[in-house]
PDB file of C-alpha atoms in Angstrom:
ATOM      1  CA  MET A  27     139.272 -59.205  23.377  1.00 78.00           C
ATOM      2  CA  PRO A  28     135.556 -58.310  24.117  1.00 95.00           C
ATOM      3  CA  THR A  29     133.892 -55.759  22.134  1.00 96.00           C
ATOM      4  CA  VAL A  30     131.209 -53.187  22.601  1.00 96.00           C
ATOM      5  CA  THR A  31     129.625 -51.309  19.716  1.00 96.00           C
ATOM      6  CA  VAL A  32     129.394 -47.617  20.480  1.00 96.00           C
ATOM      7  CA  ASN A  33     128.356 -44.964  18.109  1.00 95.00           C
ATOM      8  CA  GLY A  34     128.585 -47.357  15.166  1.00 93.00           C
ATOM      9  CA  VAL A  35     132.178 -48.328  16.191  1.00 95.00           C
ATOM     10  CA  ASP A  36     133.291 -51.679  17.605  1.00 96.00           C
ATOM     11  CA  LEU A  37     135.637 -50.749  20.677  1.00 98.00           C
ATOM     12  CA  HIS A  38     137.740 -53.450  21.776  1.00 98.00           C
ATOM     13  CA  TYR A  39     138.665 -53.587  25.463  1.00 98.00           C
ATOM     14  CA  GLU A  40     140.466 -55.660  28.022  1.00 98.00           C
ATOM     15  CA  ARG A  41     139.367 -56.055  31.519  1.00 98.00           C
ATOM     16  CA  THR A  42     141.500 -56.848  34.547  1.00 98.00           C
ATOM     17  CA  GLY A  43     140.498 -57.609  38.083  1.00 96.00           C
ATOM     18  CA  ASN A  44     137.300 -58.891  39.766  1.00 91.00           C
ATOM     19  CA  GLY A  45     134.029 -57.117  40.496  1.00 90.00           C
ATOM     20  CA  PRO A  46     132.270 -54.280  38.649  1.00 93.00           C
ATOM     21  CA  VAL A  47     134.268 -51.943  36.552  1.00 95.00           C
ATOM     22  CA  THR A  48     135.444 -48.981  38.676  1.00 96.00           C
ATOM     23  CA  MET A  49     138.168 -47.545  36.453  1.00 98.00           C
ATOM     24  CA  VAL A  50     138.449 -47.044  32.791  1.00 99.00           C
ATOM     25  CA  LEU A  51     142.074 -46.240  31.205  1.00 99.00           C
ATOM     26  CA  VAL A  52     142.329 -43.987  28.141  1.00 99.00           C
ATOM     27  CA  HIS A  53     145.510 -44.225  26.077  1.00 99.00           C
ATOM     28  CA  GLY A  54     147.448 -41.439  24.410  1.00 98.00           C
ATOM     29  CA  GLY A  55     148.175 -40.843  20.678  1.00 96.00           C
ATOM     30  CA  PHE A  56     149.685 -43.623  18.507  1.00 97.00           C
ATOM     31  CA  SER A  57     149.072 -45.957  21.246  1.00 98.00           C
ATOM     32  CA  SER A  58     146.578 -48.836  22.226  1.00 98.00           C
ATOM     33  CA  HIS A  59     145.165 -50.433  25.392  1.00 98.00           C
ATOM     34  CA  THR A  60     148.418 -52.540  25.635  1.00 98.00           C
ATOM     35  CA  THR A  61     150.228 -49.332  27.052  1.00 98.00           C
ATOM     36  CA  TRP A  62     148.470 -50.089  30.321  1.00 99.00           C
ATOM     37  CA  SER A  63     149.343 -53.847  30.571  1.00 98.00           C
ATOM     38  CA  VAL A  64     151.992 -53.440  33.303  1.00 98.00           C
ATOM     39  CA  VAL A  65     149.964 -51.046  35.589  1.00 98.00           C
ATOM     40  CA  ALA A  66     146.568 -52.369  34.999  1.00 98.00           C
ATOM     41  CA  PRO A  67     146.934 -55.390  37.336  1.00 98.00           C
ATOM     42  CA  LEU A  68     148.435 -53.016  39.960  1.00 98.00           C
ATOM     43  CA  LEU A  69     145.494 -50.671  39.709  1.00 98.00           C
ATOM     44  CA  ALA A  70     142.907 -53.581  39.794  1.00 97.00           C
ATOM     45  CA  GLU A  71     143.583 -54.609  43.355  1.00 86.00           C
ATOM     46  CA  SER A  72     140.368 -52.817  44.521  1.00 77.00           C
ATOM     47  CA  GLY A  73     138.048 -53.399  41.472  1.00 89.00           C
ATOM     48  CA  GLY A  74     137.605 -54.104  37.838  1.00 96.00           C
ATOM     49  CA  VAL A  75     139.825 -52.036  35.533  1.00 98.00           C
ATOM     50  CA  LEU A  76     139.098 -51.599  31.799  1.00 98.00           C
ATOM     51  CA  ALA A  77     141.434 -50.515  29.177  1.00 99.00           C
ATOM     52  CA  TYR A  78     140.306 -50.002  25.536  1.00 99.00           C
ATOM     53  CA  ASP A  79     141.477 -49.146  21.978  1.00 99.00           C
ATOM     54  CA  ARG A  80     140.076 -45.638  21.040  1.00 98.00           C
ATOM     55  CA  ARG A  81     138.181 -45.576  17.712  1.00 97.00           C
ATOM     56  CA  GLY A  82     140.599 -45.976  14.739  1.00 97.00           C
ATOM     57  CA  HIS A  83     143.427 -47.377  16.901  1.00 97.00           C
ATOM     58  CA  SER A  84     144.571 -51.082  16.835  1.00 97.00           C
ATOM     59  CA  ARG A  85     141.621 -53.459  17.136  1.00 96.00           C
ATOM     60  CA  SER A  86     139.130 -50.614  17.169  1.00 96.00           C
ATOM     61  CA  GLY A  87     140.423 -49.551  13.870  1.00 81.00           C
ATOM     62  CA  PRO A  88     141.118 -48.930  11.082  1.00 79.00           C
ATOM     63  CA  PRO A  89     140.035 -45.162  10.883  1.00 74.00           C
ATOM     64  CA  ARG A  90     136.772 -44.558   8.986  1.00 78.00           C
ATOM     65  CA  GLY A  91     136.326 -40.801   9.548  1.00 81.00           C
ATOM     66  CA  ASN A  92     135.328 -38.709  12.432  1.00 89.00           C
ATOM     67  CA  ILE A  93     138.296 -39.386  14.595  1.00 95.00           C
ATOM     68  CA  THR A  94     137.981 -36.264  16.630  1.00 96.00           C
ATOM     69  CA  VAL A  95     138.267 -35.403  20.319  1.00 97.00           C
ATOM     70  CA  GLY A  96     134.591 -34.942  20.488  1.00 97.00           C
ATOM     71  CA  ALA A  97     133.843 -38.436  18.947  1.00 97.00           C
ATOM     72  CA  HIS A  98     136.403 -39.889  21.552  1.00 98.00           C
ATOM     73  CA  VAL A  99     134.436 -38.359  24.363  1.00 98.00           C
ATOM     74  CA  ALA A 100     131.129 -39.545  22.922  1.00 98.00           C
ATOM     75  CA  ASP A 101     132.700 -43.091  22.587  1.00 98.00           C
ATOM     76  CA  LEU A 102     133.970 -42.968  26.238  1.00 99.00           C
ATOM     77  CA  VAL A 103     130.411 -41.994  27.409  1.00 99.00           C
ATOM     78  CA  GLY A 104     128.905 -45.021  25.575  1.00 98.00           C
ATOM     79  CA  LEU A 105     131.549 -47.389  26.809  1.00 98.00           C
ATOM     80  CA  ILE A 106     131.028 -46.359  30.513  1.00 98.00           C
ATOM     81  CA  GLU A 107     127.222 -46.639  30.105  1.00 98.00           C
ATOM     82  CA  ALA A 108     127.670 -50.052  28.431  1.00 97.00           C
ATOM     83  CA  VAL A 109     130.221 -51.651  30.865  1.00 96.00           C
ATOM     84  CA  SER A 110     129.505 -50.038  34.178  1.00 95.00           C
ATOM     85  CA  THR A 111     126.649 -49.770  36.587  1.00 91.00           C
ATOM     86  CA  GLY A 112     127.634 -46.448  37.925  1.00 95.00           C
ATOM     87  CA  PRO A 113     130.283 -43.670  37.753  1.00 98.00           C
ATOM     88  CA  VAL A 114     133.955 -44.665  37.341  1.00 98.00           C
ATOM     89  CA  TRP A 115     137.372 -43.373  37.664  1.00 98.00           C
ATOM     90  CA  VAL A 116     138.728 -42.267  34.391  1.00 99.00           C
ATOM     91  CA  VAL A 117     142.461 -42.358  33.965  1.00 99.00           C
ATOM     92  CA  GLY A 118     143.984 -40.971  30.892  1.00 99.00           C
ATOM     93  CA  THR A 119     147.612 -40.127  29.566  1.00 99.00           C
ATOM     94  CA  SER A 120     148.480 -37.445  27.033  1.00 98.00           C
ATOM     95  CA  TYR A 121     145.645 -37.284  24.405  1.00 98.00           C
ATOM     96  CA  GLY A 122     143.659 -39.617  26.748  1.00 99.00           C
ATOM     97  CA  ALA A 123     143.995 -37.160  29.559  1.00 99.00           C
ATOM     98  CA  HIS A 124     142.482 -34.542  27.209  1.00 98.00           C
ATOM     99  CA  VAL A 125     139.605 -36.861  26.448  1.00 98.00           C
ATOM    100  CA  ALA A 126     139.109 -37.601  30.207  1.00 99.00           C
ATOM    101  CA  LEU A 127     138.995 -34.023  31.040  1.00 98.00           C
ATOM    102  CA  ARG A 128     136.522 -33.169  28.299  1.00 98.00           C
ATOM    103  CA  LEU A 129     134.265 -36.015  29.745  1.00 99.00           C
ATOM    104  CA  ALA A 130     134.432 -34.492  33.230  1.00 98.00           C
ATOM    105  CA  GLY A 131     133.212 -31.118  31.800  1.00 98.00           C
ATOM    106  CA  SER A 132     130.347 -32.585  29.682  1.00 98.00           C
ATOM    107  CA  ARG A 133     129.182 -35.577  31.640  1.00 98.00           C
ATOM    108  CA  PRO A 134     130.345 -35.366  35.226  1.00 98.00           C
ATOM    109  CA  GLU A 135     127.560 -37.726  36.482  1.00 98.00           C
ATOM    110  CA  LEU A 136     129.557 -40.692  34.830  1.00 99.00           C
ATOM    111  CA  VAL A 137     132.642 -39.839  36.673  1.00 98.00           C
ATOM    112  CA  ARG A 138     133.861 -40.707  40.197  1.00 98.00           C
ATOM    113  CA  GLY A 139     137.124 -38.829  39.676  1.00 98.00           C
ATOM    114  CA  ILE A 140     139.949 -38.129  37.147  1.00 99.00           C
ATOM    115  CA  VAL A 141     143.551 -38.803  36.879  1.00 99.00           C
ATOM    116  CA  ALA A 142     145.172 -37.044  33.976  1.00 99.00           C
ATOM    117  CA  HIS A 143     148.957 -37.137  32.988  1.00 99.00           C
ATOM    118  CA  GLU A 144     150.098 -34.287  30.921  1.00 98.00           C
ATOM    119  CA  PRO A 145     147.133 -33.529  28.649  1.00 97.00           C
ATOM    120  CA  ALA A 146     148.480 -32.990  25.072  1.00 89.00           C
ATOM    121  CA  LEU A 147     148.892 -30.958  23.031  1.00 83.00           C
ATOM    122  CA  LEU A 148     146.748 -28.005  23.793  1.00 92.00           C
ATOM    123  CA  LEU A 149     148.478 -25.380  21.812  1.00 94.00           C
ATOM    124  CA  SER A 150     145.992 -22.693  22.714  1.00 93.00           C
ATOM    125  CA  LEU A 151     146.843 -23.158  26.308  1.00 94.00           C
ATOM    126  CA  ILE A 152     150.614 -23.109  25.454  1.00 95.00           C
ATOM    127  CA  ALA A 153     150.381 -20.121  23.405  1.00 94.00           C
ATOM    128  CA  ALA A 154     148.636 -18.075  26.150  1.00 93.00           C
ATOM    129  CA  ASP A 155     151.239 -18.964  28.896  1.00 94.00           C
ATOM    130  CA  PRO A 156     153.507 -16.101  29.635  1.00 93.00           C
ATOM    131  CA  ASP A 157     156.525 -18.411  30.366  1.00 93.00           C
ATOM    132  CA  HIS A 158     156.056 -21.004  27.697  1.00 94.00           C
ATOM    133  CA  GLY A 159     154.078 -19.312  24.912  1.00 94.00           C
ATOM    134  CA  HIS A 160     157.099 -19.126  22.631  1.00 94.00           C
ATOM    135  CA  LEU A 161     157.071 -22.876  22.383  1.00 94.00           C
ATOM    136  CA  ALA A 162     153.690 -22.993  20.698  1.00 95.00           C
ATOM    137  CA  ASP A 163     155.008 -22.064  17.153  1.00 95.00           C
ATOM    138  CA  ASP A 164     157.618 -24.706  17.152  1.00 94.00           C
ATOM    139  CA  LEU A 165     155.019 -27.366  18.338  1.00 94.00           C
ATOM    140  CA  SER A 166     152.687 -26.358  15.632  1.00 95.00           C
ATOM    141  CA  ARG A 167     155.435 -26.691  13.054  1.00 95.00           C
ATOM    142  CA  ARG A 168     156.434 -30.212  14.355  1.00 94.00           C
ATOM    143  CA  GLU A 169     152.790 -31.194  14.360  1.00 94.00           C
ATOM    144  CA  ARG A 170     152.381 -30.098  10.720  1.00 95.00           C
ATOM    145  CA  THR A 171     155.503 -32.065   9.735  1.00 97.00           C
ATOM    146  CA  VAL A 172     154.141 -35.247  11.488  1.00 97.00           C
ATOM    147  CA  ALA A 173     150.844 -34.831   9.605  1.00 97.00           C
ATOM    148  CA  GLU A 174     152.673 -34.338   6.199  1.00 98.00           C
ATOM    149  CA  GLN A 175     154.763 -37.502   6.793  1.00 98.00           C
ATOM    150  CA  ILE A 176     151.677 -39.547   7.535  1.00 98.00           C
ATOM    151  CA  SER A 177     149.984 -38.189   4.499  1.00 97.00           C
ATOM    152  CA  ARG A 178     152.702 -39.273   2.099  1.00 98.00           C
ATOM    153  CA  GLY A 179     152.981 -42.778   3.939  1.00 97.00           C
ATOM    154  CA  ASP A 180     156.104 -42.146   5.772  1.00 98.00           C
ATOM    155  CA  HIS A 181     154.588 -43.441   8.985  1.00 98.00           C
ATOM    156  CA  GLU A 182     157.636 -44.383  10.857  1.00 98.00           C
ATOM    157  CA  ALA A 183     159.318 -41.034  10.324  1.00 98.00           C
ATOM    158  CA  ALA A 184     156.235 -39.357  11.619  1.00 98.00           C
ATOM    159  CA  VAL A 185     156.117 -41.503  14.688  1.00 97.00           C
ATOM    160  CA  ARG A 186     159.885 -41.027  15.353  1.00 97.00           C
ATOM    161  CA  GLN A 187     159.368 -37.339  15.232  1.00 95.00           C
ATOM    162  CA  PHE A 188     156.423 -37.479  17.714  1.00 95.00           C
ATOM    163  CA  VAL A 189     158.157 -39.778  20.143  1.00 96.00           C
ATOM    164  CA  ASP A 190     161.370 -38.099  20.235  1.00 95.00           C
ATOM    165  CA  THR A 191     159.590 -34.637  20.738  1.00 94.00           C
ATOM    166  CA  VAL A 192     157.477 -35.954  23.757  1.00 95.00           C
ATOM    167  CA  LEU A 193     159.633 -38.496  25.215  1.00 94.00           C
ATOM    168  CA  GLY A 194     163.139 -37.014  24.406  1.00 93.00           C
ATOM    169  CA  PRO A 195     165.575 -37.379  21.582  1.00 94.00           C
ATOM    170  CA  GLY A 196     166.660 -40.874  20.572  1.00 95.00           C
ATOM    171  CA  THR A 197     163.736 -42.522  22.522  1.00 96.00           C
ATOM    172  CA  TRP A 198     162.269 -44.039  19.339  1.00 97.00           C
ATOM    173  CA  ASP A 199     165.243 -46.163  18.706  1.00 96.00           C
ATOM    174  CA  LEU A 200     164.936 -47.641  22.276  1.00 95.00           C
ATOM    175  CA  LEU A 201     161.335 -48.659  22.157  1.00 95.00           C
ATOM    176  CA  PRO A 202     160.463 -52.274  22.055  1.00 95.00           C
ATOM    177  CA  VAL A 203     159.540 -53.568  18.603  1.00 97.00           C
ATOM    178  CA  GLU A 204     155.983 -54.266  19.577  1.00 97.00           C
ATOM    179  CA  ARG A 205     155.518 -50.772  20.656  1.00 96.00           C
ATOM    180  CA  ARG A 206     156.934 -49.267  17.444  1.00 97.00           C
ATOM    181  CA  GLU A 207     154.677 -51.433  15.362  1.00 98.00           C
ATOM    182  CA  THR A 208     151.592 -50.325  17.380  1.00 98.00           C
ATOM    183  CA  HIS A 209     152.640 -46.725  16.845  1.00 98.00           C
ATOM    184  CA  ILE A 210     153.234 -47.044  13.203  1.00 98.00           C
ATOM    185  CA  GLU A 211     149.912 -48.996  12.763  1.00 97.00           C
ATOM    186  CA  ASN A 212     147.926 -46.104  14.494  1.00 97.00           C
ATOM    187  CA  ALA A 213     149.524 -43.245  12.560  1.00 97.00           C
ATOM    188  CA  PRO A 214     146.425 -42.935  10.159  1.00 96.00           C
ATOM    189  CA  ALA A 215     144.143 -42.303  13.195  1.00 96.00           C
ATOM    190  CA  VAL A 216     146.558 -39.649  14.476  1.00 96.00           C
ATOM    191  CA  LEU A 217     146.498 -37.881  11.246  1.00 96.00           C
ATOM    192  CA  GLU A 218     142.698 -37.436  11.608  1.00 95.00           C
ATOM    193  CA  GLU A 219     143.180 -36.242  15.134  1.00 96.00           C
ATOM    194  CA  ILE A 220     145.666 -33.656  14.152  1.00 95.00           C
ATOM    195  CA  SER A 221     143.169 -32.511  11.475  1.00 93.00           C
ATOM    196  CA  ASP A 222     140.527 -31.861  14.051  1.00 95.00           C
ATOM    197  CA  PRO A 223     140.069 -28.138  14.537  1.00 90.00           C
ATOM    198  CA  ASP A 224     138.911 -28.702  18.267  1.00 92.00           C
ATOM    199  CA  ARG A 225     141.815 -30.710  19.445  1.00 91.00           C
ATOM    200  CA  ASN A 226     143.978 -27.805  20.447  1.00 90.00           C
ATOM    201  CA  ASP A 227     141.452 -25.863  22.477  1.00 90.00           C
ATOM    202  CA  PHE A 228     139.670 -26.530  25.676  1.00 95.00           C
ATOM    203  CA  ASP A 229     136.800 -24.628  27.276  1.00 95.00           C
ATOM    204  CA  LEU A 230     138.086 -24.428  30.883  1.00 96.00           C
ATOM    205  CA  GLY A 231     134.778 -22.903  31.969  1.00 97.00           C
ATOM    206  CA  THR A 232     133.261 -26.368  31.639  1.00 97.00           C
ATOM    207  CA  LEU A 233     135.366 -27.626  34.716  1.00 98.00           C
ATOM    208  CA  ILE A 234     134.794 -24.715  37.032  1.00 95.00           C
ATOM    209  CA  ARG A 235     131.976 -26.414  38.804  1.00 94.00           C
ATOM    210  CA  PHE A 236     133.178 -30.010  38.395  1.00 97.00           C
ATOM    211  CA  PRO A 237     132.580 -31.437  42.029  1.00 97.00           C
ATOM    212  CA  LYS A 238     134.766 -34.573  41.738  1.00 98.00           C
ATOM    213  CA  PRO A 239     138.471 -35.038  42.725  1.00 99.00           C
ATOM    214  CA  VAL A 240     141.146 -34.663  39.876  1.00 99.00           C
ATOM    215  CA  LEU A 241     144.776 -35.605  40.093  1.00 99.00           C
ATOM    216  CA  LEU A 242     146.861 -33.912  37.577  1.00 99.00           C
ATOM    217  CA  THR A 243     150.357 -35.511  37.251  1.00 99.00           C
ATOM    218  CA  ARG A 244     153.440 -34.597  35.367  1.00 98.00           C
ATOM    219  CA  GLY A 245     156.945 -36.098  34.899  1.00 98.00           C
ATOM    220  CA  GLU A 246     159.860 -34.248  36.345  1.00 98.00           C
ATOM    221  CA  GLN A 247     161.899 -34.931  32.994  1.00 97.00           C
ATOM    222  CA  SER A 248     159.053 -34.074  30.698  1.00 97.00           C
ATOM    223  CA  PRO A 249     159.301 -31.138  28.163  1.00 96.00           C
ATOM    224  CA  ALA A 250     158.322 -27.834  29.412  1.00 96.00           C
ATOM    225  CA  PHE A 251     155.543 -27.528  26.870  1.00 95.00           C
ATOM    226  CA  PHE A 252     153.332 -29.811  29.177  1.00 96.00           C
ATOM    227  CA  VAL A 253     153.360 -27.410  31.913  1.00 96.00           C
ATOM    228  CA  PRO A 254     150.988 -24.738  30.748  1.00 96.00           C
ATOM    229  CA  ALA A 255     147.962 -27.163  30.469  1.00 96.00           C
ATOM    230  CA  ILE A 256     148.468 -28.487  33.878  1.00 97.00           C
ATOM    231  CA  ARG A 257     148.649 -24.880  35.280  1.00 96.00           C
ATOM    232  CA  ARG A 258     145.401 -23.898  33.661  1.00 97.00           C
ATOM    233  CA  PHE A 259     143.556 -27.096  34.601  1.00 98.00           C
ATOM    234  CA  GLU A 260     144.783 -26.805  38.100  1.00 98.00           C
ATOM    235  CA  ALA A 261     143.430 -23.234  38.285  1.00 97.00           C
ATOM    236  CA  ALA A 262     140.039 -24.125  36.673  1.00 97.00           C
ATOM    237  CA  LEU A 263     139.342 -27.174  38.745  1.00 98.00           C
ATOM    238  CA  PRO A 264     138.021 -26.734  42.279  1.00 96.00           C
ATOM    239  CA  HIS A 265     139.191 -30.045  43.697  1.00 97.00           C
ATOM    240  CA  ALA A 266     142.458 -30.555  41.793  1.00 98.00           C
ATOM    241  CA  GLU A 267     145.790 -31.908  43.255  1.00 98.00           C
ATOM    242  CA  VAL A 268     149.136 -31.901  41.185  1.00 99.00           C
ATOM    243  CA  VAL A 269     151.778 -34.637  41.692  1.00 99.00           C
ATOM    244  CA  THR A 270     155.214 -34.694  39.979  1.00 99.00           C
ATOM    245  CA  PHE A 271     156.860 -38.103  39.284  1.00 99.00           C
ATOM    246  CA  PRO A 272     160.648 -37.769  40.119  1.00 98.00           C
ATOM    247  CA  GLY A 273     162.834 -38.997  37.329  1.00 98.00           C
ATOM    248  CA  ALA A 274     159.964 -39.712  34.989  1.00 98.00           C
ATOM    249  CA  GLY A 275     158.880 -38.265  31.678  1.00 97.00           C
ATOM    250  CA  HIS A 276     155.721 -38.306  29.664  1.00 97.00           C
ATOM    251  CA  ALA A 277     155.002 -42.056  30.195  1.00 98.00           C
ATOM    252  CA  PRO A 278     155.520 -42.890  33.759  1.00 98.00           C
ATOM    253  CA  HIS A 279     153.009 -45.754  33.602  1.00 99.00           C
ATOM    254  CA  LEU A 280     155.746 -47.411  31.363  1.00 98.00           C
ATOM    255  CA  THR A 281     158.981 -46.212  32.918  1.00 97.00           C
ATOM    256  CA  HIS A 282     157.961 -46.001  36.591  1.00 98.00           C
ATOM    257  CA  PRO A 283     154.953 -48.445  36.714  1.00 99.00           C
ATOM    258  CA  ASP A 284     155.102 -49.157  40.492  1.00 98.00           C
ATOM    259  CA  ALA A 285     155.277 -45.439  41.479  1.00 99.00           C
ATOM    260  CA  TYR A 286     152.598 -44.584  39.042  1.00 99.00           C
ATOM    261  CA  ALA A 287     150.215 -47.210  40.207  1.00 98.00           C
ATOM    262  CA  ARG A 288     150.859 -46.426  43.889  1.00 98.00           C
ATOM    263  CA  VAL A 289     150.226 -42.648  43.341  1.00 98.00           C
ATOM    264  CA  VAL A 290     147.034 -43.286  41.480  1.00 98.00           C
ATOM    265  CA  SER A 291     145.746 -46.102  43.873  1.00 98.00           C
ATOM    266  CA  ASP A 292     146.480 -43.879  46.854  1.00 98.00           C
ATOM    267  CA  PHE A 293     144.580 -41.049  45.271  1.00 98.00           C
ATOM    268  CA  VAL A 294     141.592 -43.218  44.612  1.00 97.00           C
ATOM    269  CA  ARG A 295     141.448 -44.624  48.136  1.00 96.00           C
ATOM    270  CA  GLU A 296     141.837 -41.247  49.696  1.00 97.00           C
ATOM    271  CA  HIS A 297     138.689 -40.160  47.819  1.00 96.00           C
ATOM    272  CA  GLY A 298     136.440 -43.156  48.601  1.00 86.00           C
ATOM    273  CA  GLY A 299     137.673 -45.884  46.215  1.00 77.00           C
TER     274      GLY A 299
END
């Protein structure tokens, strides 16, 4: 895999398609660039697509401190500036969607548009939601349990708790061995992310003047605690659209790759490619 050094960290990435990089894919928690391996070729029909391992994850690891949402945004800035000759589409899922939206608020000139699937887990937005605020305390407790399990070295138990919370009970046992190994490997990075005091907050005011198109997506079968963030981002963003994937959950790029790629590609084409 090629590497680019950004902010003192070697970020490993994989490029798919021909021509200049027009899209960057940002993975979620416990994951790696490989989560995009099925949809990347489908998204690359109109240009180069780049998927990378965030700092502390997989080939861009191991963690060496400062694994925060702010650091991830700064890394994404450096990566785009290093590999692209102009603004790009940024597509993120879960924690990666959070990173993508923060980039939109802080460096809009680097972005052609955003596709964000179920930004997670923004407890402050959940707690403030009149319909779902009661879920915040339980999620906070689950998050603390995950952190405690990772801290004492029980990485598999931590990842099982996380996966079964966001993807549904029993999902961990159904995952391919390779995905389970990746999730376990990246648990130490997630511990640092959980410890980041900024990860559960978002200054929605940074997005009010964002002039580019944004597609917010959710899965029909996803847990209800993803709804508040999507509601708040839709209200804050002047050019946002929301799409729900029928029958899908928190990972439509894995469970419904054709539908996911079609929705993203159509949105990109509708807004100038």
